[in-house]
Short mmCIF file of C-alpha atoms and ligand atoms in Angstrom, two decimals:
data_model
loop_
_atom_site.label_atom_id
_atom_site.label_comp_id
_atom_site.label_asym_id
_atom_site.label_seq_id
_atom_site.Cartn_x
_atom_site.Cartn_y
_atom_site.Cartn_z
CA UNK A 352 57.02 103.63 80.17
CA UNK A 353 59.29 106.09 78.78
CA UNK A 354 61.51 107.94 81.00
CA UNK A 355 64.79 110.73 80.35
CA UNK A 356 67.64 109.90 81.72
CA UNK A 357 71.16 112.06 82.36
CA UNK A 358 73.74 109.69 82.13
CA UNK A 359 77.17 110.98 84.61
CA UNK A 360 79.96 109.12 83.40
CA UNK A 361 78.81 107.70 80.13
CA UNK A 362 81.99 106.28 78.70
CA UNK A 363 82.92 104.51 82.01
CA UNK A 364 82.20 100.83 82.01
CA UNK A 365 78.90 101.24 83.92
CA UNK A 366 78.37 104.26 81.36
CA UNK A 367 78.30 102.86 78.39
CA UNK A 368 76.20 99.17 79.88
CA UNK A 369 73.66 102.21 81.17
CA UNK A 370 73.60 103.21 77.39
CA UNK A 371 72.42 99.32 76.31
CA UNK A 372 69.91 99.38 78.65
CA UNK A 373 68.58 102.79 77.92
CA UNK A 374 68.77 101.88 74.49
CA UNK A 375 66.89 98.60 75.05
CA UNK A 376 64.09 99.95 76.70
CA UNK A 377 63.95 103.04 74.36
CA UNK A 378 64.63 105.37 77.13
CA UNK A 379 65.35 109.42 76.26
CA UNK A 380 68.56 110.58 76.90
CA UNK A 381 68.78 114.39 78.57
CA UNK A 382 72.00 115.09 79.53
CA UNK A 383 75.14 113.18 79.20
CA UNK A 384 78.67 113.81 81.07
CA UNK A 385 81.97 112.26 80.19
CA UNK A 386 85.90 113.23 81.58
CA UNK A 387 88.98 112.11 79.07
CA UNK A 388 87.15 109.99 75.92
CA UNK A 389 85.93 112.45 73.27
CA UNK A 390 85.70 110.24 70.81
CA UNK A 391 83.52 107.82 72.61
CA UNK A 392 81.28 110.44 73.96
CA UNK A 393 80.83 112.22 70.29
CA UNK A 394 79.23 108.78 69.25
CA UNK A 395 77.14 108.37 72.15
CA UNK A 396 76.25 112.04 71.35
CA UNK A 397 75.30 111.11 67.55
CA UNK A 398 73.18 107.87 68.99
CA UNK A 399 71.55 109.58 71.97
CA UNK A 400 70.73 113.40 70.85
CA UNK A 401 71.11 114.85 74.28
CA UNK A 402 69.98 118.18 74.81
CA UNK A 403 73.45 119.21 77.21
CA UNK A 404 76.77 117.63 77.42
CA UNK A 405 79.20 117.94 80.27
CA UNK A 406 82.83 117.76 79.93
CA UNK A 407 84.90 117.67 82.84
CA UNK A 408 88.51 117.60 81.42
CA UNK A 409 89.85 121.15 79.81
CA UNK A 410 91.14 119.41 77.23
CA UNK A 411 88.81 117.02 76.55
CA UNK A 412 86.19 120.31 76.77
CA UNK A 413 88.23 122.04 73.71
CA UNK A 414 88.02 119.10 71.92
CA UNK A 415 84.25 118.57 72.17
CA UNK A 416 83.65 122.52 71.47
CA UNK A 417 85.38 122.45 68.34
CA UNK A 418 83.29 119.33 67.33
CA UNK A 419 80.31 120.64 68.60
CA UNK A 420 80.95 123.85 66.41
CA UNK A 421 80.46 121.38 63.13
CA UNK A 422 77.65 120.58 63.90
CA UNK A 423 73.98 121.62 63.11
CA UNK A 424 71.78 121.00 65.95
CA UNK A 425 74.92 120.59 68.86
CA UNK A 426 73.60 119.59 72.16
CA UNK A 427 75.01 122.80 75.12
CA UNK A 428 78.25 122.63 76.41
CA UNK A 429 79.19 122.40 80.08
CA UNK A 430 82.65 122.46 81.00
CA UNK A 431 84.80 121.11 83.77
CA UNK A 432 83.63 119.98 87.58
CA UNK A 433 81.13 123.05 87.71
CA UNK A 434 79.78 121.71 83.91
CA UNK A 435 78.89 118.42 85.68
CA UNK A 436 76.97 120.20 88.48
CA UNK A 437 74.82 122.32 86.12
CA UNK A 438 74.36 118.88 84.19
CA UNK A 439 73.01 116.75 86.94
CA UNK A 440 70.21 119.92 88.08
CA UNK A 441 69.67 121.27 85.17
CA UNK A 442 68.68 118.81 82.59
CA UNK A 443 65.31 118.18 82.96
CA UNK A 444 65.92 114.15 83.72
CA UNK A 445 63.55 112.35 85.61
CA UNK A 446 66.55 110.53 87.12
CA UNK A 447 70.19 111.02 86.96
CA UNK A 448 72.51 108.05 86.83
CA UNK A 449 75.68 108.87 88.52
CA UNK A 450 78.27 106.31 87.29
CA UNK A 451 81.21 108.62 87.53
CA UNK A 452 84.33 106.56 89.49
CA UNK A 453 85.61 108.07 93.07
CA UNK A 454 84.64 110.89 95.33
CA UNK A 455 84.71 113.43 92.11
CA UNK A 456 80.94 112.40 92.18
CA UNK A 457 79.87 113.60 94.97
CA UNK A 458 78.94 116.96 94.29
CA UNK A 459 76.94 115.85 91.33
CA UNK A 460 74.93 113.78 93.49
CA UNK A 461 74.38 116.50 95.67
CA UNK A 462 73.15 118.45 92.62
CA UNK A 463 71.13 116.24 91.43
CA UNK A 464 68.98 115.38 94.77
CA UNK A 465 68.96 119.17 95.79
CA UNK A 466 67.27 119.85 92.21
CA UNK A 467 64.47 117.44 93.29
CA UNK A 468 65.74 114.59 90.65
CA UNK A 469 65.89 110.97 91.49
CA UNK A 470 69.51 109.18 91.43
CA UNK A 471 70.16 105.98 90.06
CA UNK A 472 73.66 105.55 92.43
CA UNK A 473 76.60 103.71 90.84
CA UNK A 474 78.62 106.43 92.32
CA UNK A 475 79.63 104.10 95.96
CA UNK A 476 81.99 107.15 96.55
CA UNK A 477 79.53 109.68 97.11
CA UNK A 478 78.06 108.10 100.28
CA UNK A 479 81.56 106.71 101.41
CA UNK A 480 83.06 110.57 101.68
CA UNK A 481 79.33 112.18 102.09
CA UNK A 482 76.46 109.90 103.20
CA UNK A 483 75.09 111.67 105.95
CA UNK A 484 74.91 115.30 103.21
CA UNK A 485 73.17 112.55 100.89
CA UNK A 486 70.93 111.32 103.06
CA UNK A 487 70.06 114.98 104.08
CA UNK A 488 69.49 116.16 100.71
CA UNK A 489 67.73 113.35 99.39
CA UNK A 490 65.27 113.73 102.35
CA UNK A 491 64.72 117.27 102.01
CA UNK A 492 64.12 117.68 98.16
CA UNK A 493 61.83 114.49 98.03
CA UNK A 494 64.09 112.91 96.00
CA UNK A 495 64.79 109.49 95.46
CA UNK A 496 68.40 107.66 95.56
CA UNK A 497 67.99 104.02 93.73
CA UNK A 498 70.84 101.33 93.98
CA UNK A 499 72.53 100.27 91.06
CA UNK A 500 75.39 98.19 92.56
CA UNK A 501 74.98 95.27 92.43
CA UNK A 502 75.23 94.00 95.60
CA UNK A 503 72.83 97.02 96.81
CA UNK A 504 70.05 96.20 94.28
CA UNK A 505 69.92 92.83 95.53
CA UNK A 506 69.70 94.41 99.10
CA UNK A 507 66.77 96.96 97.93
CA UNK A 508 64.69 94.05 95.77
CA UNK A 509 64.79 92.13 98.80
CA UNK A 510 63.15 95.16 100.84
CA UNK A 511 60.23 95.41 98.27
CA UNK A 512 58.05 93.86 100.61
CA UNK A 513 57.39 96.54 103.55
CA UNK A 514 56.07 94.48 105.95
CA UNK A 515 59.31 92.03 106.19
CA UNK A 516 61.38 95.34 105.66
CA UNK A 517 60.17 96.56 109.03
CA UNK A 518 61.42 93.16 110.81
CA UNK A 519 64.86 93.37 109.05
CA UNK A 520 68.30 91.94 111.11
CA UNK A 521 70.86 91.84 109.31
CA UNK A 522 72.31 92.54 105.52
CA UNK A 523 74.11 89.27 104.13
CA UNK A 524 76.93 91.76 101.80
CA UNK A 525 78.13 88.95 99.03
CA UNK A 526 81.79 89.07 98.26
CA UNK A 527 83.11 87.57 94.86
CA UNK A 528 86.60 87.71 97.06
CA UNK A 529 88.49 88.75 93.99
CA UNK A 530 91.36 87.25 91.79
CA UNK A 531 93.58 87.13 94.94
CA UNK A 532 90.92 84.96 97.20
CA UNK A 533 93.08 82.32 99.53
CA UNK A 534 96.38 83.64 98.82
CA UNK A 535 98.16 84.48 102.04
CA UNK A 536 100.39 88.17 102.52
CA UNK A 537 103.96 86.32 101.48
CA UNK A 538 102.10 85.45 97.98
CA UNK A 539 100.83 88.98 98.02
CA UNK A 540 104.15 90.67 98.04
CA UNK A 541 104.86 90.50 94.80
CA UNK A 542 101.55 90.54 92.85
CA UNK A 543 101.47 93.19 89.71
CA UNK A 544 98.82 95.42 88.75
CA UNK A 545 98.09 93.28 85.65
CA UNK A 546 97.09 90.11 88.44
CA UNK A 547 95.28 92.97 90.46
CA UNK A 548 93.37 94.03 87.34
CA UNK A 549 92.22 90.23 86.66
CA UNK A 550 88.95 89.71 87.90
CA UNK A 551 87.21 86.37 87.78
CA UNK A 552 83.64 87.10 87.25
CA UNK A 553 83.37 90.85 86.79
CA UNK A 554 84.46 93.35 83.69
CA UNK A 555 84.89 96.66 85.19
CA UNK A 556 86.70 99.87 85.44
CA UNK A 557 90.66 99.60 86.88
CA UNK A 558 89.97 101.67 89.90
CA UNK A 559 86.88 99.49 91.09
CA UNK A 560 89.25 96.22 89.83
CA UNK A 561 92.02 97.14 92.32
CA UNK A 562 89.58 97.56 94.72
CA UNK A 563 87.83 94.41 94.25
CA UNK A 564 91.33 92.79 94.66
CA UNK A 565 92.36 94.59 97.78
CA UNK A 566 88.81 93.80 99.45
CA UNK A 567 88.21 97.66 99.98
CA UNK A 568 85.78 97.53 97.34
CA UNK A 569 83.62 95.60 100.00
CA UNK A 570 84.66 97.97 102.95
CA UNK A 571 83.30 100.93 100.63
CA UNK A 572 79.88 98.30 100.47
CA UNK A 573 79.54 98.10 103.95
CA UNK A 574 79.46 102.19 104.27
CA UNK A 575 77.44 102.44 101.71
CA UNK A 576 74.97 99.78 103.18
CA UNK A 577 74.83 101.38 106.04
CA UNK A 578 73.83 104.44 104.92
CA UNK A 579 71.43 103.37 102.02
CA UNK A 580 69.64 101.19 104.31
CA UNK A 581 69.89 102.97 108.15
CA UNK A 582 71.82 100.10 109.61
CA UNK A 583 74.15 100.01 112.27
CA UNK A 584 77.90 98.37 110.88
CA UNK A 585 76.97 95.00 112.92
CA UNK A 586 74.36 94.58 110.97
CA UNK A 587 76.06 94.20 107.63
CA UNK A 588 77.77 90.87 107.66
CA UNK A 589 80.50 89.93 104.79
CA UNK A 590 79.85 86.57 102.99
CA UNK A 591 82.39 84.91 100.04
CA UNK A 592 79.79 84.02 97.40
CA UNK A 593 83.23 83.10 94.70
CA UNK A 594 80.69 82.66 91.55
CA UNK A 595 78.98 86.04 92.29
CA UNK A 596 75.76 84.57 91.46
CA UNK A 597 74.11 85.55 94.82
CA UNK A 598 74.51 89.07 94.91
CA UNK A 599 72.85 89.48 98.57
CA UNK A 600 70.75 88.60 100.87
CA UNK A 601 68.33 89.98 103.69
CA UNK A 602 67.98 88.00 107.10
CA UNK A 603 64.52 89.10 108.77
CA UNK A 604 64.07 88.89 113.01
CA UNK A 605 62.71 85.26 112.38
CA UNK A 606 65.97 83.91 110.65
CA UNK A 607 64.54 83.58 107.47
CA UNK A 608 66.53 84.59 104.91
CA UNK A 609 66.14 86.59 101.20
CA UNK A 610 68.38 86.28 98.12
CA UNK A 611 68.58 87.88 94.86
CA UNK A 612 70.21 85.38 92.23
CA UNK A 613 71.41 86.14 88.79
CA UNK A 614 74.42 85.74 86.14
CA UNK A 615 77.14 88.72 86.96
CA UNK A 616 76.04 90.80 84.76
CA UNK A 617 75.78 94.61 86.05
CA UNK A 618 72.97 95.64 82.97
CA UNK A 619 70.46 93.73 85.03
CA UNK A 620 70.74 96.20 88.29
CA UNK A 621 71.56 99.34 86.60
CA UNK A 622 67.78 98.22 84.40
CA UNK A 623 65.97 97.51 87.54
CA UNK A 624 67.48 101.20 89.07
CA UNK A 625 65.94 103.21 85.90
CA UNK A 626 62.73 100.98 85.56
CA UNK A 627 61.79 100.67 89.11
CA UNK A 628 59.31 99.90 90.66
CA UNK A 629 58.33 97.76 87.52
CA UNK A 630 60.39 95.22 85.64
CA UNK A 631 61.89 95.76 82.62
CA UNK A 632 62.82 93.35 79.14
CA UNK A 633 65.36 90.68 79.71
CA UNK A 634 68.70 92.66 79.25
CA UNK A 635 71.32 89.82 80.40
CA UNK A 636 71.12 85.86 79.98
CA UNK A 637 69.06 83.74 81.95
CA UNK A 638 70.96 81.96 84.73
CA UNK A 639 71.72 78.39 83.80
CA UNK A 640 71.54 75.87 86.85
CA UNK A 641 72.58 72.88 84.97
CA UNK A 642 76.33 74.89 84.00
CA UNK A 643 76.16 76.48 87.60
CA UNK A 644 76.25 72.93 89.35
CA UNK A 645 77.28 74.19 92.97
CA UNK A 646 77.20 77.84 94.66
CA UNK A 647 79.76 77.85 97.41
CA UNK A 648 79.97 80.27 100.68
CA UNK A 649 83.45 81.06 102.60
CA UNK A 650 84.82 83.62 104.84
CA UNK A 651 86.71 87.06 104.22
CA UNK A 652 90.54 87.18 104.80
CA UNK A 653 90.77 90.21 106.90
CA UNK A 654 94.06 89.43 108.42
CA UNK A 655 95.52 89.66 104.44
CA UNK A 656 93.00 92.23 103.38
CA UNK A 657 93.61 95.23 105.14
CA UNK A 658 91.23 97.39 103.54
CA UNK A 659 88.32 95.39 104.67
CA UNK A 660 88.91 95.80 108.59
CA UNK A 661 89.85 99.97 108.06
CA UNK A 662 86.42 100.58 106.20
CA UNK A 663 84.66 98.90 109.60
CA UNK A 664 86.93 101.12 111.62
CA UNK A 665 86.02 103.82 109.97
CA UNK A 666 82.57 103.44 109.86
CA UNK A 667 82.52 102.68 113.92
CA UNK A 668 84.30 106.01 113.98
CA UNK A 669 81.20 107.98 111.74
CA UNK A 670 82.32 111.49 111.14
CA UNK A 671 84.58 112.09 108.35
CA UNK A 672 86.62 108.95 109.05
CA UNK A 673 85.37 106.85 106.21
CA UNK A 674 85.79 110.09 103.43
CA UNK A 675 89.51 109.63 104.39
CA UNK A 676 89.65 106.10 104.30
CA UNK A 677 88.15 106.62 100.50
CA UNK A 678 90.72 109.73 99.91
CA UNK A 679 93.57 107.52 101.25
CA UNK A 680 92.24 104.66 98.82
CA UNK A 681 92.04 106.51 95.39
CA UNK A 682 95.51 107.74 95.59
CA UNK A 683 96.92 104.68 96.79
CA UNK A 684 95.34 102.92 94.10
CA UNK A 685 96.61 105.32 91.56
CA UNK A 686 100.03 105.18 92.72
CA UNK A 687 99.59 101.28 92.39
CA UNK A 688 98.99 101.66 88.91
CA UNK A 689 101.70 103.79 88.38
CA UNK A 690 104.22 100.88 90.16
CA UNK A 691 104.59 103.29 92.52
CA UNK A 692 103.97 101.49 95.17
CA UNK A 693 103.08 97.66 96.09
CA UNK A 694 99.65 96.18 96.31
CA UNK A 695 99.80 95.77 100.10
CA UNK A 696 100.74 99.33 100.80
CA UNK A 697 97.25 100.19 99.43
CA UNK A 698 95.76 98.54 102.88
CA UNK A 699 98.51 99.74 105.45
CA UNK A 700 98.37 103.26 104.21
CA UNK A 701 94.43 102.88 104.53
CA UNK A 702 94.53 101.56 107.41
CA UNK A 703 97.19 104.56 108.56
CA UNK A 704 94.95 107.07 107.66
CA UNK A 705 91.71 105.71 110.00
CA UNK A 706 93.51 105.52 112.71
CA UNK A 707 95.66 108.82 112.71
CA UNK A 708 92.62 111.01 113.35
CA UNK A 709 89.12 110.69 115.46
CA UNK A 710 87.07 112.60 112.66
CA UNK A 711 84.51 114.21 114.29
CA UNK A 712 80.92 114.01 113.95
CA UNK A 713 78.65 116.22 111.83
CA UNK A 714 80.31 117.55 108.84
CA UNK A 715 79.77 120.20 106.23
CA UNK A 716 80.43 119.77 102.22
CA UNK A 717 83.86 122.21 102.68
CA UNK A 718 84.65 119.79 105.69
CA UNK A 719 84.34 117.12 102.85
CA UNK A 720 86.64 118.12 100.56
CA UNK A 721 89.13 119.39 102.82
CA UNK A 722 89.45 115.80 104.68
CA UNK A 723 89.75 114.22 100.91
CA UNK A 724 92.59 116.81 100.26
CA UNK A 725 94.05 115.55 103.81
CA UNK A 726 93.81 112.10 103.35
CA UNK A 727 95.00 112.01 99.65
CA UNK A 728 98.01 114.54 101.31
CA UNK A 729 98.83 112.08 104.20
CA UNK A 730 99.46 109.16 101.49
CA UNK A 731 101.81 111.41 99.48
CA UNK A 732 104.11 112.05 102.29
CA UNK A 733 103.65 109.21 103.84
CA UNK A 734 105.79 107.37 101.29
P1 NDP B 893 85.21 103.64 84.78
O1 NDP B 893 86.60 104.03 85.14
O2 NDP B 893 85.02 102.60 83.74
O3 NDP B 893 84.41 104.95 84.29
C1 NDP B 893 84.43 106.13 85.04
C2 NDP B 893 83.64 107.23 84.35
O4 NDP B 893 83.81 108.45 85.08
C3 NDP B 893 84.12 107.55 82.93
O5 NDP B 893 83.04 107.97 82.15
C4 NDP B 893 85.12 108.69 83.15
O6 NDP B 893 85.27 109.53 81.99
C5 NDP B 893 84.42 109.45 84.27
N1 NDP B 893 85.35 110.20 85.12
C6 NDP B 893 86.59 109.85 85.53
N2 NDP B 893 87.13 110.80 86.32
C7 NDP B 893 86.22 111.80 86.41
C8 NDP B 893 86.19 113.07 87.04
N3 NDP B 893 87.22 113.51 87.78
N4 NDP B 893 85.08 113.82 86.92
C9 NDP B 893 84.02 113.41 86.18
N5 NDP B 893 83.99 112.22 85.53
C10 NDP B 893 85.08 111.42 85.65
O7 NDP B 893 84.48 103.26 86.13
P2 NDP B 893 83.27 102.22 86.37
O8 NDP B 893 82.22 102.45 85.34
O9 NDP B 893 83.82 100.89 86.58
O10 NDP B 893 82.73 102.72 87.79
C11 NDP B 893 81.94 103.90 87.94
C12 NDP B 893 81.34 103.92 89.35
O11 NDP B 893 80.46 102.82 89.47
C13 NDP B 893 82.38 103.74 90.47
O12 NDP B 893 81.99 104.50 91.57
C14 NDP B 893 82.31 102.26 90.81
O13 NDP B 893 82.66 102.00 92.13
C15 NDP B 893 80.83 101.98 90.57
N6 NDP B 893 80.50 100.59 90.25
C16 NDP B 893 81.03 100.02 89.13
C17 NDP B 893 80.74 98.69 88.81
C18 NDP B 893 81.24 98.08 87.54
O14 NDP B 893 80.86 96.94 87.24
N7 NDP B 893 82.07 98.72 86.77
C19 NDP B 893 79.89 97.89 89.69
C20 NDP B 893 79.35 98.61 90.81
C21 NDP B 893 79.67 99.90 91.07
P3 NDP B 893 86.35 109.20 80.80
O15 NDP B 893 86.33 107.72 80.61
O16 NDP B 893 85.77 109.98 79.64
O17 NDP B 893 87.67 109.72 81.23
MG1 MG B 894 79.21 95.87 93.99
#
């Protein structure tokens, strides 16, 4: 089965493990769209022969042109937020992988749906700030939208069946906890970006990192649970899995329960996302039960993660609440990295932003970026 793929964020860390798995199963690569790392993307550009390349920095754009110009058969050129647009309708994929970090992938998605395409969705941001415009889109052009966090495959493998998918409860949403699991807010005070950035089981970008730490990664989950599955929030429970070795489970209306099980390894979802519905080559280890020993289960600390708690909030509240709760996020976590501010801020000035407003109901894409402008506004000031 040979497919072409337009890879959104190919240098990122899901970017480039899309790129193994494309190359292992001797996909075609159409289109290919990259923000700061020329160099990078040049090689990937060598390997992968796309026909059009998207480049969403201006500098980063020059750069590429002027390489591009050396060469004899240069793929097209698409430049800045626009560039990445045209990219995800217009390259003739049969599914576009979004893997570009925070809500600057939303309108991509968009894009790509209203073109007709499939998505393969590593982009969590684009159905935090626009889920029910997803969900619209997606409906209305045909057009698949295929899971490739982790967590989220796990959820949709478990659905395969559609008999047991009609009598589903409740989502079981697996929680590695992150490097700061146990510790209490007085240990928190003083934790660095470098500790933040320290994951136990996962390597992944630092924005996703931070918000693995904080917990927000799993509020962002939840939202996007809820929308890629048509549950109400009480139906997506939070479990501490610590080895990340289940990465979900399904409870059906008789209590009986479905996992998916696997070494933490994000080339095996983002594979099952661009083969589906079939199975592709082994792409990751096999998971060794004699090493493994034990799997254990706690709770989530919501009382020390903040960030947790204010997703739920905001997804009780619908509307536009949960875009600003992800707007609030990003440049909290930015100004985290810059030592700007401390890593408990990041939840409090979450959490500060969900409550400050009721956020309507039905929303429009302008509505969308003008609440992300807000949010990101309100933080700023705030400090
Ligand atoms: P990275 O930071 O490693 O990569 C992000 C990618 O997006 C890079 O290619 C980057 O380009 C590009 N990019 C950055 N800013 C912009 C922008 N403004 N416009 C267009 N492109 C941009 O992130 P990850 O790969 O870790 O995460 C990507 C997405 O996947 C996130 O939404 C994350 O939540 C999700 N995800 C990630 C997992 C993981 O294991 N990493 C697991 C599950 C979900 P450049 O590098 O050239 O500047
Ligand atoms: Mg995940």
């Amino acid at each position: 089965m040979s497919k072409k793929v337009t890879l959104l964020g190919s240098t990122g860390s899901i970017g480039t493990q899309s790129l193994d798995v494309i190359r292992a199963e001797g996909f075609e690569v159409s289109g290919l769209a990259a923000h700061t790392q020329t160099d990078l993307l040049l090689r990937q550009v060598e390997e992968f022969h796309p026909a059009m390349v998207a480049v969403t920095d201006e500098r980063a754009a020059d750069k590429v042109q002027a390489a591009f110009a050396n060469m004899v058969h240069a793929p097209r050129l698409l430049r800045g937020a626009e560039g990445l647009r045209t990219l995800a309708a217009q390259s003739g994929a049969d599914v576009v992988l979004n893997a570009v970090v925070g809500a600057a992938g939303l309108p991509a998605t968009l894009a790509a749906l209203e073109s007709g395409c499939d998505v393969a969705l590593a982009n969590k941001e684009s159905l935090v700030t626009g889920g029910a415009l997803v969900l619209e889109a997606a409906e209305k052009h045909n057009a698949k939208l295929l899971p490739v966090d982790s967590e989220h495959s796990a959820i949709f493998q478990c659905l395969q069946d559609a008999y047991s998918a009609k009598s589903l409860q409740k989502i079981l949403l697996t929680a590695s906890g992150g490097p700061f699991f146990g510790k209490t807010r007085e240990e928190l005070l003083h934790v660095t970006k470098e500790d933040a950035l320290r994951h136990p089981n996962w390597s992944m970008g630092a924005k996703i990192t931070i918000d693995s730490a904080t917990l927000m990664n799993k509020g962002l989950e939840l939202i996007e649970a809820v929308w890629l599955f048509g549950l109400a929030p009480r139906q997506v429970e939070i479990v501490v899995q610590r080895q990340s070795i289940i990465h979900s489970m399904v409870q059906f209306s008789d209590h009986s329960i479905l996992a998916q099980l696997g070494v933490p390894d994000m080339r095996i979802p983002i594979q099952y996302a661009l083969t589906w519905p079939e199975r592709g080559k082994p792409c990751a280890p096999e998971l060794d039960f004699d090493t493994l020993k034990s799997i254990t289960f706690d709770r989530a600390d919501e009382e020390t993660f903040r960030c947790l708690p204010a997703c739920k909030r905001a997804i009780e509240k619908g509307g536009l609440a949960p875009c600003a709760a992800n707007g609030a996020n990003e440049e909290a976590v930015r100004l985290f990295l810059e030592d700007k501010i401390s890593f408990l801020q990041i939840g409090e000035l979450v959490e500060r932003v969900v409550e400050k407003d009721s956020y309507g109901g039905a929303y429009t894409i302008a509505e969308v970026y003008e609440c992300d402008r807000m949010a990101r506004a309100y933080i700023l000031e705030a400090l």
